[in-house]
mmCIF file of C-alpha atoms in Angstrom:
data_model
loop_
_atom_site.group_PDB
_atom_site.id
_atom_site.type_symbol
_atom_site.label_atom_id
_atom_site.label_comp_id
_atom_site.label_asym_id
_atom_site.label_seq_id
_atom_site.Cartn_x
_atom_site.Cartn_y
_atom_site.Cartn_z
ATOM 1 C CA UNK A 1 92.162 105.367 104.105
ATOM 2 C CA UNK A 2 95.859 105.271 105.327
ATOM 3 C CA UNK A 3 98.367 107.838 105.883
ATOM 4 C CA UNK A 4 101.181 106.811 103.699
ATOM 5 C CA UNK A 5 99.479 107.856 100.276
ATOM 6 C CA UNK A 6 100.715 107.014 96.926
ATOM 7 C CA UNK A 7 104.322 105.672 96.821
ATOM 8 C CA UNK A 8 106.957 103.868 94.683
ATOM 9 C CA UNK A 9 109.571 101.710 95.095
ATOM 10 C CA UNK A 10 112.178 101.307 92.550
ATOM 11 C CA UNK A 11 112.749 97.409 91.609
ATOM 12 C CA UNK A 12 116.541 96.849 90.290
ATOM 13 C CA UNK A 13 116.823 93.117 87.723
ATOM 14 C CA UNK A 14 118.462 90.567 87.823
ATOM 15 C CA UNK A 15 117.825 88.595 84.689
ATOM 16 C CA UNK A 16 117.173 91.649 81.726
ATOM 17 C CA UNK A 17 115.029 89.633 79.549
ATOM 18 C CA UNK A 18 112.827 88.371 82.568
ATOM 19 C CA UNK A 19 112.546 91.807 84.226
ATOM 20 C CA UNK A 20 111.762 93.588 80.445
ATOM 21 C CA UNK A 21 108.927 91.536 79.343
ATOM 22 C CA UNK A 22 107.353 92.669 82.921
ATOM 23 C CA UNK A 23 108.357 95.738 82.372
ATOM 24 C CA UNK A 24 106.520 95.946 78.744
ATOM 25 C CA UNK A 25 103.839 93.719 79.474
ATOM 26 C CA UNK A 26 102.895 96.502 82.560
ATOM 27 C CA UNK A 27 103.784 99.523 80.445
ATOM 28 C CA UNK A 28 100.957 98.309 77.906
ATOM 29 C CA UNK A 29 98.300 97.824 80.497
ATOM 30 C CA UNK A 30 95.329 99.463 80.948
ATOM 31 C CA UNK A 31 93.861 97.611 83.675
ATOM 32 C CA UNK A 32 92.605 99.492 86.396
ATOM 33 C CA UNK A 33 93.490 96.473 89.158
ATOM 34 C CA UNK A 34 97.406 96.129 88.249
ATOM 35 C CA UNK A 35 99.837 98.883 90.031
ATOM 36 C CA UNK A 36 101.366 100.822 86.676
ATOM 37 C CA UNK A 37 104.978 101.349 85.641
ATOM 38 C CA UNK A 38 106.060 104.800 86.722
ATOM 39 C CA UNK A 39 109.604 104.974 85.287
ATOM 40 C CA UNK A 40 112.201 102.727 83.861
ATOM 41 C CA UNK A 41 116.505 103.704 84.457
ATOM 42 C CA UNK A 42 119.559 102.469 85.656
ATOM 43 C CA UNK A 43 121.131 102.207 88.625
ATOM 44 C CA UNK A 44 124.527 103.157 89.311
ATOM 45 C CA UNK A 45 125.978 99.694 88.232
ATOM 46 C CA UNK A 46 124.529 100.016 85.374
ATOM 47 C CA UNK A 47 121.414 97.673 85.777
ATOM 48 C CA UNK A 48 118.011 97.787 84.963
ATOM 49 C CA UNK A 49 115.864 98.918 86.990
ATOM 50 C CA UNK A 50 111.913 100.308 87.247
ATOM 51 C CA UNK A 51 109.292 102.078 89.637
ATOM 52 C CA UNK A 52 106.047 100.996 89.956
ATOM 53 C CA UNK A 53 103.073 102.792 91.678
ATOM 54 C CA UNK A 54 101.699 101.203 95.033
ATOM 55 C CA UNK A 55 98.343 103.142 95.193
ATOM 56 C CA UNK A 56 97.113 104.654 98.057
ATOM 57 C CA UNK A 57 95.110 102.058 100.169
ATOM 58 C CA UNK A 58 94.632 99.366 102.437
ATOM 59 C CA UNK A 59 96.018 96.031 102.708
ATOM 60 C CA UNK A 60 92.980 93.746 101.896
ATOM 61 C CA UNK A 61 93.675 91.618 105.252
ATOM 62 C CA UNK A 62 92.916 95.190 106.797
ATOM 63 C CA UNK A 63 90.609 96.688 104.718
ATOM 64 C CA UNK A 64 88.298 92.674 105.532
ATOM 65 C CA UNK A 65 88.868 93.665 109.007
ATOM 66 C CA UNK A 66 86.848 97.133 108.764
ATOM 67 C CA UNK A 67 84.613 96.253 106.399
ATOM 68 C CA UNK A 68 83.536 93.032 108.977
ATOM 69 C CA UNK A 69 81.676 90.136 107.818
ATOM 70 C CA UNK A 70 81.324 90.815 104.108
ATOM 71 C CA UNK A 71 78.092 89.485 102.671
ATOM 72 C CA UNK A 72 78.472 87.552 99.502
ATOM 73 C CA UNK A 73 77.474 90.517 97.256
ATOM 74 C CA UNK A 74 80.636 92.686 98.948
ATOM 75 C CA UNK A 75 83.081 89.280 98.524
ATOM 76 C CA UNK A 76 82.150 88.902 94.753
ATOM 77 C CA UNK A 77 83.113 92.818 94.170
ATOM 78 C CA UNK A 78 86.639 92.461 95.621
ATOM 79 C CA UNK A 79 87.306 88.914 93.758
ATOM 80 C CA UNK A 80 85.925 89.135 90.324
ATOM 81 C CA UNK A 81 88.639 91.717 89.694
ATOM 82 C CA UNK A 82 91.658 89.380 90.798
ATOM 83 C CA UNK A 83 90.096 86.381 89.207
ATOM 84 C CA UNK A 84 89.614 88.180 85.881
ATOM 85 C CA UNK A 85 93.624 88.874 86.454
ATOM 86 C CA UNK A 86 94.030 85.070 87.595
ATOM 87 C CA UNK A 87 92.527 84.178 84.277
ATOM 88 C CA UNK A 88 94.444 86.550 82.140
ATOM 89 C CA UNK A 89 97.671 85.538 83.538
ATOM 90 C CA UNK A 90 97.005 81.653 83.717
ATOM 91 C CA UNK A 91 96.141 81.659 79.667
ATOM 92 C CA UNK A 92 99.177 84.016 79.253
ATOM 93 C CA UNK A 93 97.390 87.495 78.222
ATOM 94 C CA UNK A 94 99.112 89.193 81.086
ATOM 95 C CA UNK A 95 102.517 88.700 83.159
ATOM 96 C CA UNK A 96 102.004 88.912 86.827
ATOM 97 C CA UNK A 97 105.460 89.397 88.914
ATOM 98 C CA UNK A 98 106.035 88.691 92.477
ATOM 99 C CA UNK A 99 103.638 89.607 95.529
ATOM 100 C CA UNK A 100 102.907 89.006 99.299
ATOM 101 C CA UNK A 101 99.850 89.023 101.049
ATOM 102 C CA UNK A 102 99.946 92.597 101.654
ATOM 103 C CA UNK A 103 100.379 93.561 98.184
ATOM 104 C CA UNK A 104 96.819 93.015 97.216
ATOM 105 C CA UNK A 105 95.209 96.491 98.469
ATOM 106 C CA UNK A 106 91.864 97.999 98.650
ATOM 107 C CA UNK A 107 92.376 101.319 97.186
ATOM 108 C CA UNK A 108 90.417 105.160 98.209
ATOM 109 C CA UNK A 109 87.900 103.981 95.944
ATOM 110 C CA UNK A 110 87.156 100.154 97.141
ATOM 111 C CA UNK A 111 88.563 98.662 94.300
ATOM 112 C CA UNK A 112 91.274 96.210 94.537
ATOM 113 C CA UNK A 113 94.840 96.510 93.235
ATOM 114 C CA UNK A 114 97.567 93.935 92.634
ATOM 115 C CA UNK A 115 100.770 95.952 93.626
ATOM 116 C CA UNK A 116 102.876 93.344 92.340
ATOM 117 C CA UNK A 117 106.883 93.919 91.466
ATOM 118 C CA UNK A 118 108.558 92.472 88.621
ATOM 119 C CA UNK A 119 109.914 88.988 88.420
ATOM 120 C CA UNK A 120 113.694 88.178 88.659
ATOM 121 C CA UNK A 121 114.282 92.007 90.343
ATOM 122 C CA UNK A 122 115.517 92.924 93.911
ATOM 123 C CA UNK A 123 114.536 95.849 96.261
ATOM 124 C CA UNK A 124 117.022 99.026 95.472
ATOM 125 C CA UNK A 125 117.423 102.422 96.894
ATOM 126 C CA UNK A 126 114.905 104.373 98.971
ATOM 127 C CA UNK A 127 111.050 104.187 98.356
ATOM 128 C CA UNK A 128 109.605 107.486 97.025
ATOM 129 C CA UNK A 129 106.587 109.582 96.501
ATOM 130 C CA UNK A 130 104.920 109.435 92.976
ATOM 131 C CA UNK A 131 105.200 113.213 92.984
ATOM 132 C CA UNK A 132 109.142 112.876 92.737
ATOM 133 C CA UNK A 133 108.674 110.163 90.433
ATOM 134 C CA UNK A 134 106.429 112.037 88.409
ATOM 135 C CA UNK A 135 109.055 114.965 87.912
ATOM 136 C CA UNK A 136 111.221 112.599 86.151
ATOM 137 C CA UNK A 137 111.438 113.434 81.861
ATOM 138 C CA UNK A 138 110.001 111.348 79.987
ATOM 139 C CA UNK A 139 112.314 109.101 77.858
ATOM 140 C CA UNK A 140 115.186 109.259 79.910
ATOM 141 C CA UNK A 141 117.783 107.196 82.527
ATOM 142 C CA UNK A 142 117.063 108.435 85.202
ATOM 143 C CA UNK A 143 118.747 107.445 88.748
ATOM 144 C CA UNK A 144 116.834 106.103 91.224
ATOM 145 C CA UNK A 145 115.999 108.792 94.237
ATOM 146 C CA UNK A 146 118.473 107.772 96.840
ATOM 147 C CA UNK A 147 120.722 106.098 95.587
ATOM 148 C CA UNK A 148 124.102 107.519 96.346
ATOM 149 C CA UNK A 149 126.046 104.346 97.388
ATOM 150 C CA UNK A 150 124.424 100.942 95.819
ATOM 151 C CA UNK A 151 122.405 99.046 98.461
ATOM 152 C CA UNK A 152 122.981 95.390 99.393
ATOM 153 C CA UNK A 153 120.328 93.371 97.396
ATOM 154 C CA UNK A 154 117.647 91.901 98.831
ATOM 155 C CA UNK A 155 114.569 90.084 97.910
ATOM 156 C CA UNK A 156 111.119 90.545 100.125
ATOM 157 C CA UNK A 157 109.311 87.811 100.541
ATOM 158 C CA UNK A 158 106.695 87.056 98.335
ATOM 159 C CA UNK A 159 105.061 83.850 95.901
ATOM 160 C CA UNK A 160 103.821 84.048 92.112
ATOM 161 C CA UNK A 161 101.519 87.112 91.274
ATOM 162 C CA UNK A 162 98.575 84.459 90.119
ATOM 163 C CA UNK A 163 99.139 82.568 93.457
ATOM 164 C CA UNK A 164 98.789 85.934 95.443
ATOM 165 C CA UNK A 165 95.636 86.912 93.607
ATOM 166 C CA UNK A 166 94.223 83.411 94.824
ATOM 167 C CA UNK A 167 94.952 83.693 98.194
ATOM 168 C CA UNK A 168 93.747 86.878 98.524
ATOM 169 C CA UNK A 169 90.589 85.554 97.376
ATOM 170 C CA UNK A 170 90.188 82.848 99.567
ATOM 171 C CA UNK A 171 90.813 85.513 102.126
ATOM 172 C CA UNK A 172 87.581 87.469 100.972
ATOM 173 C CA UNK A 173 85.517 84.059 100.559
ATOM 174 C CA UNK A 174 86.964 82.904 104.184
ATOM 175 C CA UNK A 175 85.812 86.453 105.935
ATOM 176 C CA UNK A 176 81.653 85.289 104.389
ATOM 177 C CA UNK A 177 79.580 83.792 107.033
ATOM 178 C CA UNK A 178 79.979 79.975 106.502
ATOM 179 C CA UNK A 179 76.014 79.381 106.845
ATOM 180 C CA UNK A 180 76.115 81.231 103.005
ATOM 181 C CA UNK A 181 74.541 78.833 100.526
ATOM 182 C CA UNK A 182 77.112 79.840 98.081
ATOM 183 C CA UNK A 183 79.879 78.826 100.631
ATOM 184 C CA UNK A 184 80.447 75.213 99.335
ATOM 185 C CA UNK A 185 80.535 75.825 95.909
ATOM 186 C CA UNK A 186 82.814 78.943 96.058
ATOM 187 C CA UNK A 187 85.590 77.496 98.499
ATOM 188 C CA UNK A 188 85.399 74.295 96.556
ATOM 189 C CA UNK A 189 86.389 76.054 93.553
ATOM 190 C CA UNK A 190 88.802 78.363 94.385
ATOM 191 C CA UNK A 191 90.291 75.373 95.822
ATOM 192 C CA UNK A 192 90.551 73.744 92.789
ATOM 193 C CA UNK A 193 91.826 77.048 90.890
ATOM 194 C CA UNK A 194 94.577 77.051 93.422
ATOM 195 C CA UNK A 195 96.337 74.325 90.557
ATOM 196 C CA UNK A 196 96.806 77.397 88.291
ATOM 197 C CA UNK A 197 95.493 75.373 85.415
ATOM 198 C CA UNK A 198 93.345 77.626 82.878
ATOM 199 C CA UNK A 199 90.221 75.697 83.592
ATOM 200 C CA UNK A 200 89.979 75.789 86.950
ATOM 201 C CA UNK A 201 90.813 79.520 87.167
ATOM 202 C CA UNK A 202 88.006 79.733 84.596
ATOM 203 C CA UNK A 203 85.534 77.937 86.599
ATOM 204 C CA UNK A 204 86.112 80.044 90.251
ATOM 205 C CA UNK A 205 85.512 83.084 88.413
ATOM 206 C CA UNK A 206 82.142 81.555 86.736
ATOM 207 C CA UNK A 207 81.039 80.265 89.878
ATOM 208 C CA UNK A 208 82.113 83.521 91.832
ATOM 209 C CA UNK A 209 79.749 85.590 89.301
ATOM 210 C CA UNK A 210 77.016 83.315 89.887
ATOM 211 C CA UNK A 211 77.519 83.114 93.642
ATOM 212 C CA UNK A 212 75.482 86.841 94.170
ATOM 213 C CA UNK A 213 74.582 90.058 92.351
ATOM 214 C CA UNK A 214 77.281 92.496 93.628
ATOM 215 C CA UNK A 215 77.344 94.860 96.042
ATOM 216 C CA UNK A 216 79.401 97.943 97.268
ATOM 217 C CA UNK A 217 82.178 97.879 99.365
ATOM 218 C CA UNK A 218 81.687 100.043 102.473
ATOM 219 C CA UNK A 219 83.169 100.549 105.925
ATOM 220 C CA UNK A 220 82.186 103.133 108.707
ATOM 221 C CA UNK A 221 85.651 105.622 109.330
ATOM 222 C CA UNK A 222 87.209 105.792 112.747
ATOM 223 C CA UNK A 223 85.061 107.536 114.853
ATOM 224 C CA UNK A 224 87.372 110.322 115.514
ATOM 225 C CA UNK A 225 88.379 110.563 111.491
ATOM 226 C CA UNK A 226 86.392 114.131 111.080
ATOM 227 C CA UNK A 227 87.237 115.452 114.467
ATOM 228 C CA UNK A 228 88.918 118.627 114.497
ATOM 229 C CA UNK A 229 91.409 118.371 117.336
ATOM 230 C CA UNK A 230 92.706 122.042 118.896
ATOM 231 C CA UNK A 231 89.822 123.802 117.500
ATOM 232 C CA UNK A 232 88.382 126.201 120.149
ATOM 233 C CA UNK A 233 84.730 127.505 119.595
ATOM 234 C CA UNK A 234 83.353 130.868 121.252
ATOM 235 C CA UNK A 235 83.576 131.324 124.957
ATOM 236 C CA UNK A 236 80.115 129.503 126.623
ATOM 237 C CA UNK A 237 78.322 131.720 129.906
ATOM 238 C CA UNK A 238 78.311 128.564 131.961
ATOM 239 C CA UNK A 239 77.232 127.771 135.798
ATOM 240 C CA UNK A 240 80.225 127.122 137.978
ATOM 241 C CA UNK A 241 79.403 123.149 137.503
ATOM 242 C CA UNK A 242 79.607 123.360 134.291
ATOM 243 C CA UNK A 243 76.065 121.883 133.802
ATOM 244 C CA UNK A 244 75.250 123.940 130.393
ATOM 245 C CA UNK A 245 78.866 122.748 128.815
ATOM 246 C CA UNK A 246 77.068 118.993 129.986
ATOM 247 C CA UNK A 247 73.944 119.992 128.241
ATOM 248 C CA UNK A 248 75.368 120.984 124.983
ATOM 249 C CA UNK A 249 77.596 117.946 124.615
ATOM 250 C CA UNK A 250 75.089 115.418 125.523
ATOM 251 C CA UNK A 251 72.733 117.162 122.726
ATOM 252 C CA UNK A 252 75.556 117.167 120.134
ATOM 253 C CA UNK A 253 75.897 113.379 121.011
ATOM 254 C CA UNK A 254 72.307 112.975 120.385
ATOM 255 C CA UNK A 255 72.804 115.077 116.629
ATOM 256 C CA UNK A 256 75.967 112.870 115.700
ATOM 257 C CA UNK A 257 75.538 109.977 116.621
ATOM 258 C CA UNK A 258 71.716 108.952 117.575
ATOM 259 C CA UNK A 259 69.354 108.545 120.871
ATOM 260 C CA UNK A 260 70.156 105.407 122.368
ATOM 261 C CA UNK A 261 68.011 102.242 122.404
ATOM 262 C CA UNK A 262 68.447 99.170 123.380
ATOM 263 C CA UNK A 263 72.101 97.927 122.270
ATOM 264 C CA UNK A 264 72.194 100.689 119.304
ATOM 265 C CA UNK A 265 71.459 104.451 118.739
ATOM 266 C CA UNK A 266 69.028 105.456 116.301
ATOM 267 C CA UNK A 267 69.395 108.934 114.687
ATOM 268 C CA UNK A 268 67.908 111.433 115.777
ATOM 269 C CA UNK A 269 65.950 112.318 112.642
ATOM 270 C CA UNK A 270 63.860 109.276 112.615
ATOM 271 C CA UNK A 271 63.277 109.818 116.497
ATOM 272 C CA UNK A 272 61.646 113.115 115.620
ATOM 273 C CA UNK A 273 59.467 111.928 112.582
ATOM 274 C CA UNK A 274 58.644 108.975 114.865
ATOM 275 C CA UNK A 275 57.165 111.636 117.185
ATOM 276 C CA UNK A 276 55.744 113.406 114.860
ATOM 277 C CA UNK A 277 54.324 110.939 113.395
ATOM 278 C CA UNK A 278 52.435 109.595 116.890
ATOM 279 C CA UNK A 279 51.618 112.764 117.588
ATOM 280 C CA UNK A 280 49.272 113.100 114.456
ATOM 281 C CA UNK A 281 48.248 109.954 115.095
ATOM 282 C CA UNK A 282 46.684 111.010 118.532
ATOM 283 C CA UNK A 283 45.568 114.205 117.530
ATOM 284 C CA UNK A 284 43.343 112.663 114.769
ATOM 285 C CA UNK A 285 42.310 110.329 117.181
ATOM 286 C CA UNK A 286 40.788 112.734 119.957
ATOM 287 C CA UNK A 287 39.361 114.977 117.039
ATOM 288 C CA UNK A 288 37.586 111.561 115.622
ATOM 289 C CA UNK A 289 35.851 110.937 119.020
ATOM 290 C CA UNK A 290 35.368 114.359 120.001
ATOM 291 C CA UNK A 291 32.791 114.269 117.014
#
């Protein structure tokens, strides 16, 4: 979905005990929806610091804007994740660190991740691939991956992990057509789950479930996603216009993408059935009166 793939960025603390129960809380985890602890070490200075996997992905902002309009089936699969987080965290089964808008993604396979980084930690060193990461031995110290000379700290911005997760789902609910039924109800109580209090978190993600059935998440690719640029085919016998190059292109048009009608195309397989179809149609009828 983007070009930048998996990555890591190593998080250095500030306040030990803060930054550890993060780092243990995370390192327990099995839930698919939270970015996992890659590896723990020390930096040069000697202080803590961990890497934690940003998956491969979409913000959600962007991923809303090529999905479209979401119906309320699509919005209830990318929020009952984060709400089942919100709840977790707001009863205390789960730490959530720090996040930003952007840190809620829509990963390869349209589920959503909170890439959040630990509390009480700054940005250090150079952000690196999970491959590298991966390399490191198990049960070591190891360095973080460029890292020579110790980096001025400094803190992106960013709110409460349980206050990101709520925004980001009032971004999903905002994106549903407003006419929705379910509209009132829903924005009304993610409004009210915006207080953090246990309860209210509770009651968005009751009246999320019971907002729709859900459905998918899917988005059409860029157009030119699958097209092989600097790929040259066999030499054509053309006229000198051209005209059979014009020809073949306006009938691969009609294969890929459909015969136009109207304001859309319709493919080209239901055309032909279509015509098929009509032209049984007629020849049963001139055999019934031919009788």
């Amino acid at each position: 979905m983007d070009d930048d793939g998996e990555r890591s960025g190593w998080w250095a603390a500030t306040s030990e005990d803060v930054f550890l129960g993060w780092v243990a809380d995370r390192s327990a985890s099995t839930d698919r929806h939270l970015a996992p602890v890659l590896s723990v070490g020390r930096t040069p200075d000697g202080r803590l610091a961990a890497a934690a996997l940003r998956p491969s992905g979409l913000p959600i902002g962007t991923a809303l804007d090529r999905i479209g309009v979401p119906n309320a089936g699509v919005a209830v699969t990318l929020t009952m994740p984060l709400l089942d987080l919100a709840v977790a965290a707001s009863g205390g089964a789960i730490v959530l660190g720090t996040a930003s808008p952007d840190d809620v993604v829509v990963d390869d396979s349209g589920a959503v991740v909170l890439c959040d980084r630990p509390p009480a930690s700054v940005a250090f060193g150079a952000t690196v691939s999970s491959v590298a990461l991966s390399a490191t031995t198990r049960g070591t110290t190891p360095t973080p991956h460029g890292a020579r000379a110790l980096p001025s700290p400094r803190t992106p911005p960013g709110v409460d992990g349980l206050e990101a997760v709520l925004l980001a789902v009032r971004q999903v609910w905002e994106r549903v057509d407003p006419r929705d039924p379910c509209r009132p109800t829903v924005d009304a109580a993610v409004r009210a789950a915006r207080s953090g209090r246990p309860d209210d978190v509770t009651a968005a993600r009751s009246t999320v479930r019971g907002a729709a059935a859900p459905r998918p998440v899917r988005w059409d690719p860029p157009r030119d996603l699958f097209d092989f640029v600097g790929v040259t085919g066999p030499e054509r016998t053309t006229t000198g216009d051209g005209s059979l190059d014009a020809v073949l292109e306006h009938i691969r048009d009609l294969v890929e993408h459909g015969v136009p009608f109207r304001s859309r195309r319709v493919p080209l397989r239901q055309v032909v059935v279509a015509v098929v179809v009509a032209v049984g149609v007629a020849g049963a009828a001139v055999l019934g009166l031919s009788r």
